[in-house]
Structures are given as structure tokens and as C-alpha cells.
PDB file of C-alpha atoms in Angstrom:
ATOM      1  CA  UNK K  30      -3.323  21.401  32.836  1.00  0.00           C
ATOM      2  CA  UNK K  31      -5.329  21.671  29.669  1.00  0.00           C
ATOM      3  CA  UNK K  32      -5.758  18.094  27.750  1.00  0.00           C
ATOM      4  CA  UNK K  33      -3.892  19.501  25.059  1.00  0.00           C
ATOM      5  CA  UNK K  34      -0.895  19.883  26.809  1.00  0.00           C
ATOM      6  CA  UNK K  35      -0.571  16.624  28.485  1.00  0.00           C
ATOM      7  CA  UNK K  36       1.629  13.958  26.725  1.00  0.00           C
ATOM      8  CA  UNK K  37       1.368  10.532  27.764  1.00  0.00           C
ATOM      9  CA  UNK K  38       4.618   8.553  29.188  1.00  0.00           C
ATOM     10  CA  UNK K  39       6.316   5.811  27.207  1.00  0.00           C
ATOM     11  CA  UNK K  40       4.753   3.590  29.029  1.00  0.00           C
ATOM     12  CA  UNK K  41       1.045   4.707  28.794  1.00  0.00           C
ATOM     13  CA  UNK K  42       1.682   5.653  24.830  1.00  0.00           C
ATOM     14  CA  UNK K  43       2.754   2.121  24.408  1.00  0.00           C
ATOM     15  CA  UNK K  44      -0.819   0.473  26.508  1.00  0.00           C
ATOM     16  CA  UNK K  45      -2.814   3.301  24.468  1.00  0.00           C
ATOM     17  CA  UNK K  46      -1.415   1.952  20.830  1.00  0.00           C
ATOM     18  CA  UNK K  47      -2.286  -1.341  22.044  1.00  0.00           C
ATOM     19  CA  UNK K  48      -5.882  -0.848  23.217  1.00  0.00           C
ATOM     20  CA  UNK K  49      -7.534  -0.594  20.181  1.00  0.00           C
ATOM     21  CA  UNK K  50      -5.985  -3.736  18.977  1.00  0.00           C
ATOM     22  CA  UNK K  51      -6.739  -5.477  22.555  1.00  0.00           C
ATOM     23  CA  UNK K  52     -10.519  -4.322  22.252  1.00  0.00           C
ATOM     24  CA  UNK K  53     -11.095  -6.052  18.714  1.00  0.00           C
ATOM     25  CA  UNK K  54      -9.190  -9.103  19.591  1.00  0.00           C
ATOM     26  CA  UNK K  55     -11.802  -9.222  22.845  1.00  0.00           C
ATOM     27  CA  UNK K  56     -14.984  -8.210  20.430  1.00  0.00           C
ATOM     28  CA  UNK K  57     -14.312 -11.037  18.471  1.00  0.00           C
ATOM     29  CA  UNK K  58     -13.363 -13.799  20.747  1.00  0.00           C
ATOM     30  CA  UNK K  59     -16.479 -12.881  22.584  1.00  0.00           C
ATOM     31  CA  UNK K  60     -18.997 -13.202  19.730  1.00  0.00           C
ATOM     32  CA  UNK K  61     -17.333 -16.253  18.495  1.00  0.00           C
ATOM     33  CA  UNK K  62     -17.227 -17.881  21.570  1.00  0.00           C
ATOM     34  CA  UNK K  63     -21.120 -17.018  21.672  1.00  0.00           C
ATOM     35  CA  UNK K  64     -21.976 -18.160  17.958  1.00  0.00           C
ATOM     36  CA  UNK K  65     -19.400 -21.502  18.725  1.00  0.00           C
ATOM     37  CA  UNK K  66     -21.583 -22.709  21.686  1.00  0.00           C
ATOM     38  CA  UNK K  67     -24.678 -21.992  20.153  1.00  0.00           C
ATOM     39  CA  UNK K  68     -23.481 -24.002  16.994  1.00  0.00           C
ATOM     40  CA  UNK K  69     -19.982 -25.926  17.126  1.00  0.00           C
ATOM     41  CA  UNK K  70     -20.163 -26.340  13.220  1.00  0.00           C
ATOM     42  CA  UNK K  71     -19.950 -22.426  12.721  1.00  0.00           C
ATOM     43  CA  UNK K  72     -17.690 -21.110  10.176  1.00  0.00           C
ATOM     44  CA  UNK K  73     -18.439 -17.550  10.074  1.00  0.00           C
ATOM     45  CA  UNK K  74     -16.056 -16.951  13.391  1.00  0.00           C
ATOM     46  CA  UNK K  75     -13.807 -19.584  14.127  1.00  0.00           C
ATOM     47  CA  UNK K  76     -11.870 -19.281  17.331  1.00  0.00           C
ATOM     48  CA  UNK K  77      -8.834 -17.544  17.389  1.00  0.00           C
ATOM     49  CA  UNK K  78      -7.187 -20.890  18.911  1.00  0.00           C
ATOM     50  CA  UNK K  79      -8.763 -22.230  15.131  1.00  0.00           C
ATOM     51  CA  UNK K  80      -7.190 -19.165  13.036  1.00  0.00           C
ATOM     52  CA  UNK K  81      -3.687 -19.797  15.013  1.00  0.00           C
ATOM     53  CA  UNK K  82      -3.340 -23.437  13.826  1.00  0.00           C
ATOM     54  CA  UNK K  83      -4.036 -23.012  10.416  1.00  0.00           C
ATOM     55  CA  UNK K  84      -1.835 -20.390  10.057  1.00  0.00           C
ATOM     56  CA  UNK K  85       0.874 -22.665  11.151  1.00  0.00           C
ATOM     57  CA  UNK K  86      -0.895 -25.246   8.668  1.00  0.00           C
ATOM     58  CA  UNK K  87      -0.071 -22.447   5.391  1.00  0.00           C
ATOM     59  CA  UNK K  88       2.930 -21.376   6.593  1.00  0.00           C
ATOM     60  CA  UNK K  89       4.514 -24.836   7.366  1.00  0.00           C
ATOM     61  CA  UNK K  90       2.839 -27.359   4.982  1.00  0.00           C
ATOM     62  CA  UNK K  91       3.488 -27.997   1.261  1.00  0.00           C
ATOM     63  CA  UNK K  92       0.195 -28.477  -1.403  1.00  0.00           C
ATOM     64  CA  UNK K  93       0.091 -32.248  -2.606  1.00  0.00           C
ATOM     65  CA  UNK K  94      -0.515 -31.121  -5.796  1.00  0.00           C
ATOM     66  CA  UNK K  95       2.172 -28.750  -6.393  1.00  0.00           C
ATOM     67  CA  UNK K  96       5.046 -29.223  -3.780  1.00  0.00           C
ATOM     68  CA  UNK K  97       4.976 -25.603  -3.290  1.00  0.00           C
ATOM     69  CA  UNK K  98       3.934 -24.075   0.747  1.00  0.00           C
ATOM     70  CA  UNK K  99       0.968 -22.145  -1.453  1.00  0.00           C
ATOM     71  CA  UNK K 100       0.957 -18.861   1.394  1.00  0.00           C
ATOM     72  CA  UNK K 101       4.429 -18.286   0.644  1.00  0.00           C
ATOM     73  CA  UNK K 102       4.304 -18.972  -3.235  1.00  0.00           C
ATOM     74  CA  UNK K 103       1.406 -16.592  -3.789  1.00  0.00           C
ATOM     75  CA  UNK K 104       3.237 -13.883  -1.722  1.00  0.00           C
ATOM     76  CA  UNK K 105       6.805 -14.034  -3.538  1.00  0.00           C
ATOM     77  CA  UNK K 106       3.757 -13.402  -6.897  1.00  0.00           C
ATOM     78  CA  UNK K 107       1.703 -10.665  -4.961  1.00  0.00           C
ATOM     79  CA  UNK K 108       4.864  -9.223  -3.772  1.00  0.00           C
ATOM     80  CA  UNK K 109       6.511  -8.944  -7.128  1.00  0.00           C
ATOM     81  CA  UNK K 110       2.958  -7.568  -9.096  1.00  0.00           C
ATOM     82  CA  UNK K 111       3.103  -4.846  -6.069  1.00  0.00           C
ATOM     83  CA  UNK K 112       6.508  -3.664  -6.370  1.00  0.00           C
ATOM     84  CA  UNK K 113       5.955  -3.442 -10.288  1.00  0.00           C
ATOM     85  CA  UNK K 114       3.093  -1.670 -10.162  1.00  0.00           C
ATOM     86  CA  UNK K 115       4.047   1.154  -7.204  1.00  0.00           C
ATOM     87  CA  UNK K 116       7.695   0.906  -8.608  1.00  0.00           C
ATOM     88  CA  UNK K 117       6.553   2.143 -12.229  1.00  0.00           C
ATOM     89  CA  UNK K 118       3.795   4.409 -10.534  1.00  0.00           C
ATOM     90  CA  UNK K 119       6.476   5.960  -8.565  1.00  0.00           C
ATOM     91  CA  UNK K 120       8.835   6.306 -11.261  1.00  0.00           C
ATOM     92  CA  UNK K 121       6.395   8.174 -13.636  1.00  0.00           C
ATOM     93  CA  UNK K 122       5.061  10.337 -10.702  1.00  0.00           C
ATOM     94  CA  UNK K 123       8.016  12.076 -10.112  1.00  0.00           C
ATOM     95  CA  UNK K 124       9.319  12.270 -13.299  1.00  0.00           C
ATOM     96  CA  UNK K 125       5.592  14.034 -14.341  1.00  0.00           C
ATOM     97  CA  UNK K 126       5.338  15.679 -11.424  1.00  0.00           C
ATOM     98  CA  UNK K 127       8.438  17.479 -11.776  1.00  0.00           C
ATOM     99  CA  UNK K 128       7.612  18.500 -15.774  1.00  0.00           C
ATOM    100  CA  UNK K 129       4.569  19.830 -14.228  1.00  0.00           C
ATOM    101  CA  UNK K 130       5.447  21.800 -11.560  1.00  0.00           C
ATOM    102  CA  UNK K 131       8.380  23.385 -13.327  1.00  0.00           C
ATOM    103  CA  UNK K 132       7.112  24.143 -16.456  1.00  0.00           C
ATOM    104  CA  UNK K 133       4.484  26.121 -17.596  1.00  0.00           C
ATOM    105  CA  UNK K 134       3.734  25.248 -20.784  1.00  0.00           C
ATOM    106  CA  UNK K 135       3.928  21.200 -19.404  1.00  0.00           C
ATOM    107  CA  UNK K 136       1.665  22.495 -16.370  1.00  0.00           C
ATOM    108  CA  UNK K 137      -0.700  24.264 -18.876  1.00  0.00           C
ATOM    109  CA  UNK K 138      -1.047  21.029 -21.165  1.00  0.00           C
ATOM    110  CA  UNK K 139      -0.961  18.471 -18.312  1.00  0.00           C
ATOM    111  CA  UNK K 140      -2.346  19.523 -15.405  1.00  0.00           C
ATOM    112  CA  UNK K 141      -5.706  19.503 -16.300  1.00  0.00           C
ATOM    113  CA  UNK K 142      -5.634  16.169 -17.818  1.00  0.00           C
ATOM    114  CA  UNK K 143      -4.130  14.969 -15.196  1.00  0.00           C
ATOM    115  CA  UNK K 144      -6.953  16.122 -12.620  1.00  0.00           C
ATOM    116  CA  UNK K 145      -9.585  14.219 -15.017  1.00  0.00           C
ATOM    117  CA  UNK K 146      -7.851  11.366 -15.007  1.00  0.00           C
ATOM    118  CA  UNK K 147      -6.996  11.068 -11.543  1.00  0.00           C
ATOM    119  CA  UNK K 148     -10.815  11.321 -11.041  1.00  0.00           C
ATOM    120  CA  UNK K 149     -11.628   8.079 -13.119  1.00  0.00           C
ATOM    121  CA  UNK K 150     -12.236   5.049 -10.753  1.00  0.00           C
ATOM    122  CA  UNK K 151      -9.588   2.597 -11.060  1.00  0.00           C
ATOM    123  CA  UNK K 152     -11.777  -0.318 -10.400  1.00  0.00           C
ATOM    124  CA  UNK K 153     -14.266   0.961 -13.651  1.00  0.00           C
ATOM    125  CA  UNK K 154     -11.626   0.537 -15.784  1.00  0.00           C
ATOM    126  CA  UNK K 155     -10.786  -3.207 -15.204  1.00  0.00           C
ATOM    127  CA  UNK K 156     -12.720  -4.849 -17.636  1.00  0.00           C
ATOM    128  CA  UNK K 157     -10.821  -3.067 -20.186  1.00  0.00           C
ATOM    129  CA  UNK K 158      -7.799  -3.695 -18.841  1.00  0.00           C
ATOM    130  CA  UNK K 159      -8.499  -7.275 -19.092  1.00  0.00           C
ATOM    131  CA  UNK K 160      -9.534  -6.599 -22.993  1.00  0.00           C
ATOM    132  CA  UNK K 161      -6.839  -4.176 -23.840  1.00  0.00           C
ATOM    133  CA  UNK K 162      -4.066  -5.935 -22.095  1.00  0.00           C
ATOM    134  CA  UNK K 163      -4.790  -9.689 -21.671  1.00  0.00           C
ATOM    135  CA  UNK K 164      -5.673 -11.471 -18.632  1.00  0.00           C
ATOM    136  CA  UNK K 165      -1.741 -11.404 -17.973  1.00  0.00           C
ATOM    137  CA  UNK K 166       0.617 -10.109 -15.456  1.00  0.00           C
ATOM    138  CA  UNK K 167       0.363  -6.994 -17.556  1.00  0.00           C
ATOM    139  CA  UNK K 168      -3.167  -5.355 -16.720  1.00  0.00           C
ATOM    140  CA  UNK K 169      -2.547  -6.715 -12.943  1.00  0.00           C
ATOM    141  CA  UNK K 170       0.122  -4.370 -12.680  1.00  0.00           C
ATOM    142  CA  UNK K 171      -1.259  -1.823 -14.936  1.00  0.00           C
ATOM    143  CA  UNK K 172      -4.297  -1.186 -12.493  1.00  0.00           C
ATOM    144  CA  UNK K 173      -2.029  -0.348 -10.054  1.00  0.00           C
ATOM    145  CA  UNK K 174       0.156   1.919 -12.394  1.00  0.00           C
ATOM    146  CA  UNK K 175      -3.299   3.719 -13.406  1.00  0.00           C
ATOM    147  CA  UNK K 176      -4.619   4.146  -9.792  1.00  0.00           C
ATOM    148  CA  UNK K 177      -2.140   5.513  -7.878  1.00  0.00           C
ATOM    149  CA  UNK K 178      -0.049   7.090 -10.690  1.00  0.00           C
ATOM    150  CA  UNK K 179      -2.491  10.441 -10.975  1.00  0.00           C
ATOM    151  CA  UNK K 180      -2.673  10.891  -7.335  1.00  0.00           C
ATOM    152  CA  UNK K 181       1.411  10.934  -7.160  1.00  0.00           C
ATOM    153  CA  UNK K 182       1.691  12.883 -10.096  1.00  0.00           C
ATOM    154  CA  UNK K 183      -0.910  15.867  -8.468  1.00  0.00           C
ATOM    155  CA  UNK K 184       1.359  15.501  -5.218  1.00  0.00           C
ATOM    156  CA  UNK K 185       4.230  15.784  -6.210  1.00  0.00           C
ATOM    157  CA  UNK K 186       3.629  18.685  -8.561  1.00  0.00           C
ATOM    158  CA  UNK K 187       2.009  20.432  -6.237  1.00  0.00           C
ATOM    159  CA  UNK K 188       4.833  19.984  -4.145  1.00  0.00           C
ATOM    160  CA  UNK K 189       7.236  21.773  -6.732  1.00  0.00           C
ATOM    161  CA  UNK K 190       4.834  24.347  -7.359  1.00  0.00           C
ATOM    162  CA  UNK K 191       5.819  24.969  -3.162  1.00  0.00           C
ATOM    163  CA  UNK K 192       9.606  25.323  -3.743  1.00  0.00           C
ATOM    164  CA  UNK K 193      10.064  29.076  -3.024  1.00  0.00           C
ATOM    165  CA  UNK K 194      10.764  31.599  -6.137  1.00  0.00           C
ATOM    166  CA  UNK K 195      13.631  32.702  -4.770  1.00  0.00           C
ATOM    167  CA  UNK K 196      15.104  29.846  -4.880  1.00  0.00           C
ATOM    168  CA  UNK K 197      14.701  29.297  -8.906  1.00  0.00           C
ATOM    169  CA  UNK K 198      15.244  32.772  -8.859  1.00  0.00           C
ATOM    170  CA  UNK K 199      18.956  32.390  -7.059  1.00  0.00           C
ATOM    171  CA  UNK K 200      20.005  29.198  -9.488  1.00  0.00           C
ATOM    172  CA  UNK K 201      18.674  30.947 -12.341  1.00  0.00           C
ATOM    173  CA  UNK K 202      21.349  33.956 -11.565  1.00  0.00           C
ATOM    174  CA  UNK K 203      24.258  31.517 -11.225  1.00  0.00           C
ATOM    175  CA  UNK K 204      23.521  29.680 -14.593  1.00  0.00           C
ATOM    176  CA  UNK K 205      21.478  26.972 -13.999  1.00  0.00           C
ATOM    177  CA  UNK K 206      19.482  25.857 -16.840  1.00  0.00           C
ATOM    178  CA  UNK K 207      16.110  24.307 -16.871  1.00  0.00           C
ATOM    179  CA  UNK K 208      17.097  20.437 -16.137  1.00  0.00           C
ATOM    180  CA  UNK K 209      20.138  21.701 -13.360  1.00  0.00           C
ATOM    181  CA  UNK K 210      17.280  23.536 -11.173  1.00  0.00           C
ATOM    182  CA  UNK K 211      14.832  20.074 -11.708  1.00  0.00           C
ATOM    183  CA  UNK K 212      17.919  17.872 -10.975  1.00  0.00           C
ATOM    184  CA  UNK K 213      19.448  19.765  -8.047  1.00  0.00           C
ATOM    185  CA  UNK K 214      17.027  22.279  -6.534  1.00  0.00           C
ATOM    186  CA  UNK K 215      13.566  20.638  -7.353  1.00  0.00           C
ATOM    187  CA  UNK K 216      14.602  17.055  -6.754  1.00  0.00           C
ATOM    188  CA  UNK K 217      16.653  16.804  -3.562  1.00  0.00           C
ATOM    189  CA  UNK K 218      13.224  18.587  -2.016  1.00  0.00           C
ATOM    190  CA  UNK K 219      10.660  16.625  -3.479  1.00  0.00           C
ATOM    191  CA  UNK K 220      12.290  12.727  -2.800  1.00  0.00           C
ATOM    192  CA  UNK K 221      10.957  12.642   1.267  1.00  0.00           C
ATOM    193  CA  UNK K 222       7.272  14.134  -0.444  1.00  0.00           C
ATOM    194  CA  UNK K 223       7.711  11.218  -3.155  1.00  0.00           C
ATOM    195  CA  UNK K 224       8.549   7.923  -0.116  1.00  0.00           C
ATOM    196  CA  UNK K 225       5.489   9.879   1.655  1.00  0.00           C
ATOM    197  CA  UNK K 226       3.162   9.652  -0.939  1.00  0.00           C
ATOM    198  CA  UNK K 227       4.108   5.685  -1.964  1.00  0.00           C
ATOM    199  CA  UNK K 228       3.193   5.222   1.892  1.00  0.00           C
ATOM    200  CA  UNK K 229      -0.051   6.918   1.286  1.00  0.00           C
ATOM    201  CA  UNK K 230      -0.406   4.960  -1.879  1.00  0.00           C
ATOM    202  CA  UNK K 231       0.254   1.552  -0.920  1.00  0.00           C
ATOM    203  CA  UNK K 232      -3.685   1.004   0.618  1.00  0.00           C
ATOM    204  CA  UNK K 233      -5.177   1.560  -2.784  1.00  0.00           C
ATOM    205  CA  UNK K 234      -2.102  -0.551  -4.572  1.00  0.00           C
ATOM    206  CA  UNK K 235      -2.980  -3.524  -2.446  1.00  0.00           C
ATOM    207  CA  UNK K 236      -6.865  -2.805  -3.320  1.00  0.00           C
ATOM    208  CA  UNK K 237      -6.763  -3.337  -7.040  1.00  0.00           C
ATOM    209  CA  UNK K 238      -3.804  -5.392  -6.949  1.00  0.00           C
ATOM    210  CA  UNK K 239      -6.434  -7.920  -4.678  1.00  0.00           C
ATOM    211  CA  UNK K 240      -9.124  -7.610  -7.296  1.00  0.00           C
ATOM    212  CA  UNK K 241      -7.179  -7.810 -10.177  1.00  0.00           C
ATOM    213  CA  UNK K 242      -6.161 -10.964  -8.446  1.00  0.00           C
ATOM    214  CA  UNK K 243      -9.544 -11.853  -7.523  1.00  0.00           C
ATOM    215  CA  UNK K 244     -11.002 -11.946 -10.907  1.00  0.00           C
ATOM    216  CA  UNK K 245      -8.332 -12.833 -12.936  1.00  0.00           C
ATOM    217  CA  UNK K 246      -5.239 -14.700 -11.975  1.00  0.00           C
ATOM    218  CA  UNK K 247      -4.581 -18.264 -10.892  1.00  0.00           C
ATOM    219  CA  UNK K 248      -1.457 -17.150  -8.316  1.00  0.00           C
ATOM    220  CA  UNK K 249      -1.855 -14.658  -5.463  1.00  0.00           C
ATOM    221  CA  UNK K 250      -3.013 -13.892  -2.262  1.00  0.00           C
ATOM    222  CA  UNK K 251      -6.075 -12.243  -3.676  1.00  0.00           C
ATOM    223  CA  UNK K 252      -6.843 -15.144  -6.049  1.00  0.00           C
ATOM    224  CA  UNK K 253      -6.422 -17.659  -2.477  1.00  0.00           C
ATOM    225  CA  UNK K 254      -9.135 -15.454  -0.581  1.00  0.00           C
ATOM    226  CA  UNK K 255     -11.618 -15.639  -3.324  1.00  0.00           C
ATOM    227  CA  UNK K 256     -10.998 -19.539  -4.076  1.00  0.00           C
ATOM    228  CA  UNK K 257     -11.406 -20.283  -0.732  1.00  0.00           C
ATOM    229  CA  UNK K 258     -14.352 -17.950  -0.332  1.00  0.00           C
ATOM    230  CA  UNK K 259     -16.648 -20.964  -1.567  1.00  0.00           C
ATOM    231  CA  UNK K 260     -15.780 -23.165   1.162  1.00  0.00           C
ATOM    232  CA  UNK K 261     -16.512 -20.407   3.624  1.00  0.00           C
ATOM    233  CA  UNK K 262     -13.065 -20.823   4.887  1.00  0.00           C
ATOM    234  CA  UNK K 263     -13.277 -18.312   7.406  1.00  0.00           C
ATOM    235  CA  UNK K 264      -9.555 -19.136   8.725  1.00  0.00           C
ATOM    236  CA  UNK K 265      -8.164 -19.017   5.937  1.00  0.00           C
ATOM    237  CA  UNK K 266      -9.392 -15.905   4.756  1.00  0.00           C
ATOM    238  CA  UNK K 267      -8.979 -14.253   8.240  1.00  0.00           C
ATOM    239  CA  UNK K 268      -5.355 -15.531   8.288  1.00  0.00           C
ATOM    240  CA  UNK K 269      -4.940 -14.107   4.851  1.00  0.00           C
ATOM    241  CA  UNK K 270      -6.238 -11.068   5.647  1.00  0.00           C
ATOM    242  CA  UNK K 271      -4.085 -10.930   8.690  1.00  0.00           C
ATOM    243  CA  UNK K 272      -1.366 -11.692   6.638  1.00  0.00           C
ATOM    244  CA  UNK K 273      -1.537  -9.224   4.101  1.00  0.00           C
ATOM    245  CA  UNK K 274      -1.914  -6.676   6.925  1.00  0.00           C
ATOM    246  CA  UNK K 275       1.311  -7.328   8.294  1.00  0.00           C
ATOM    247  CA  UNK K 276       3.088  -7.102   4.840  1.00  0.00           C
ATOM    248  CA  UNK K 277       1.648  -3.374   4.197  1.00  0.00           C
ATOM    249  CA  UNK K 278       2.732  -2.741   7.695  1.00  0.00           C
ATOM    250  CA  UNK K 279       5.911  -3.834   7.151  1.00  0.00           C
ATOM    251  CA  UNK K 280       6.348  -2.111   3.862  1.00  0.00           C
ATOM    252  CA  UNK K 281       5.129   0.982   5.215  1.00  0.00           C
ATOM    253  CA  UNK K 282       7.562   0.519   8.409  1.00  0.00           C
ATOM    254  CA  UNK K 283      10.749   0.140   5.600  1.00  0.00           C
ATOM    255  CA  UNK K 284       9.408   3.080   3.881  1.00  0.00           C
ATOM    256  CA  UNK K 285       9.556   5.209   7.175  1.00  0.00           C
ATOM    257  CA  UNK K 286      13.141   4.134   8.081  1.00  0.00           C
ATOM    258  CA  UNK K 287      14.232   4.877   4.461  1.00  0.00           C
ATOM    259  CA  UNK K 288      12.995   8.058   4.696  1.00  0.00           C
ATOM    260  CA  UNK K 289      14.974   8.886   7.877  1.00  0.00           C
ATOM    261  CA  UNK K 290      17.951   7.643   7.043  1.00  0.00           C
ATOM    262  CA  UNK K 291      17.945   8.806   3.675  1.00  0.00           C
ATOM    263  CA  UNK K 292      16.443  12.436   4.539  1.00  0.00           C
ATOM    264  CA  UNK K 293      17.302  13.353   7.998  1.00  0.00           C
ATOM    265  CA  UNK K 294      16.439  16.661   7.228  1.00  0.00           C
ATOM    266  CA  UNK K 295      13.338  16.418   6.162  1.00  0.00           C
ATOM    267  CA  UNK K 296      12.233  14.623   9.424  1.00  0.00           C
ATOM    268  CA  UNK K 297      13.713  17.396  10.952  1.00  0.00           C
ATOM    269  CA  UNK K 298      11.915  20.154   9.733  1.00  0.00           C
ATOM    270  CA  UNK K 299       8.825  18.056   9.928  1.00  0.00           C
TER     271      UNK K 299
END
């Protein structure tokens, strides 16, 4: 039997998801083992036993200063930024992207102004974010809006421009107007493309919502990783980092299950 016919077991799909995650955990136990017994003092990779206890220390311990357990304080703030920023993003996406792909004259004034923009590096722009909008919540959660808005906007207008003629053509013969055929033919079709594309989008979010964080902002998780950068804190950046990771995976995880229980259909035809 040709490789590409064979499909692995449940059992052997689940050891084959886990391998890759197995092999890095090994990689770096291994070379931090090595650089540990050459130097006990190193901080670049501190044994995993290390990273597991201060996790427990972040999670578990309030700041002297503040009261406040700081891991969980500057998610509830990351967490909020995010959700404004890929909420709005999302919101403006479709409602563009459906303008676009249904009509011309929008199409012909948009589109291409669209394609620029969505071309500009988000990242470039910060400074003047910063300058335009203060050093606020405001230009944190305007990066996002600005660098993931374009690409969801060119999705999901492409994704219109897909909905079959004869379909338009059909509602068009019964009497729909312009906004029924957006509201009940283009819409229904485009929702699963639009909780696709925020999963595709969340990567970048979390980029510049990190950096925005990073150089500007005295609550986050960002703004922790870079404070504690100085100290060369490796476990608290690698249980950062670790955290973070989990978060996006969980978000993305929700996202899935939405999608499948609010568009069985679409999962279907997929």
C-alpha cells in the first residue's frame, strides 16, 4: 500500500502529535543539563525542574508591592487589549468585506486601497501610533485593529466574490434587494470563512499586541517578558512564553468548537 493511503490508528496519531513536542522537551533538557554542570550559575537554560517551580511561584504568590498574583493580573489586561483589538478587527472585516465583494462600485473604490494597505508593516507604523494616539490603551489595540484588519477584509471579500452567480441571480428574481442578498445569502456563507480567518489571525494579534506591550505599557504579559529581560530571567520568560502559548491554543481550540457547533455544515462540506 502506497504511503498515501495509509492512515495511522488512534493510537499511533495520538504518539505522532506528541513526538514533536517529546523531542524539544528532550533537546532542551539535554543541553541544559550540559550547560548546568559545566556552570551551576547558568541562566540561559534553567532546568525544567527550575521553570516548573516558578511557575507555581507566579501563579500562586501575590507581589508585595501590589497585592495583586502579577501572571494573572497582566493576563485579565492582555486578554482584554486582545479581544478589543481582534473583536473590532473582526467586526470591520466582515462588514468591509461584504461591501466589497458585493458591490462594484465599493469593490472598484476599495479594493485597491485595501491591497496597499494590507501591504504596510504593522510594526512600521508603531511609533506613530504612539504619537497619533497616546501611549494609552488606545494605539495598543489599534495595532492590532490595523494589522490584521486588511488581511480579513481581502478574505473575506474574496470569499463573497466565490458565492455562485446563480445564486444572486435566484434572490434577485424573488425580490431581494441589495442588503436582503448581503444579510441572508452572502452572510450565512461567509460567518465559518470569518471564525477561520480570526484563527489565522490571532498569531499576528498576539505579535503586536506583545510589542505594543513591550515598548509601551506598564501592565501585560508582554511588558513582564521585557522587564524581566534585564535580569536574564530565563524562567520567567520561558514560563511566560509557555504561558501565552497555551492561551492562543486555547483560544484557537474555542474558536474551532464554535465553529462546529455553530456551522455544522460548513465542517461538513469541508
Amino acid at each position: 500500500m502506497r504511503l498515501i493511503n495509509r492512515r495511522p490508528g488512534t493510537a499511533l496519531r495520538a504518539f505522532l502529535a506528541l513526538l514533536p513536542f517529546l523531542a524539544v522537551f528532550a533537546i532542551y533538557a539535554v543541553a541544559s543539563d550540559i550547560r548546568l554542570t559545566a556552570n551551576p550559575a547558568d541562566r540561559l537554560l534553567p532546568a525544567p525542574s527550575t521553570i516548573v517551580d516558578t511557575a507555581a511561584r507566579l501563579f500562586t504568590e501575590s507581589d508585595r508591592r501590589s497585592g495583586r498574583i502579577l501572571l494573572w493580573h497582566d493576563t485579565a489586561i492582555s486578554l482584554q487589549r486582545l479581544a478589543l483589538g481582534v473583536g473590532i478587527a473582526a467586526l470591520g472585516g466582515l462588514v468591509f468585506g461584504l461591501l466589497i465583494g458585493l458591490l462594484p462600485h465599493v469593490r472598484a473604490a476599495l479594493g485597491g486601497f485595501v491591497a496597499v494597505v494590507s501591504m504596510i508593516p504593522p510594526l512600521a507604523i508603531l511609533p506613530i501610533l504612539f504619537i497619533a494616539f497616546g501611549l494609552g490603551e488606545l494605539s495598543k489595540v489599534m495595532l492590532i485593529i490595523l494589522g490584521i484588519m486588511p488581511f480579513l477584509i481581502r478574505d473575506l471579500s474574496q470569499r463573497v466574490a466565490e458565492i455562485p452567480t446563480e445564486q444572486l441571480v435566484k434572490a434577485q428574481t424573488l425580490g431581494a434587494s441589495s442588503a436582503v442578498i448581503a444579510l441572508r445569502v452572502a452572510l450565512p456563507q461567509i460567518m465559518p470563512r470569518l471564525l477561520q480567518s480570526v484563527r489565522l489571525s490571532l498569531g499576528p494579534a498576539w505579535l503586536f499586541l506583545i510589542a505594543a506591550e513591550a515598548i509601551a505599557s506598564d501592565l501585560g504579559l508582554g511588558y513582564r517578558i521585557f522587564l524581566v529581560r534585564r535580569y536574564l530571567a530565563m524562567d520567567v520568560i520561558l514560563t511566560y512564553v509557555l504561558w501565552i502559548t497555551a492561551l492562543a491554543f486555547l483560544l484557537d481550540w474555542a474558536l474551532r468548537r464554535l465553529s462546529r457547533r455553530a456551522f455544522p455544515w460548513a465542517e461538513t462540506a469541508q
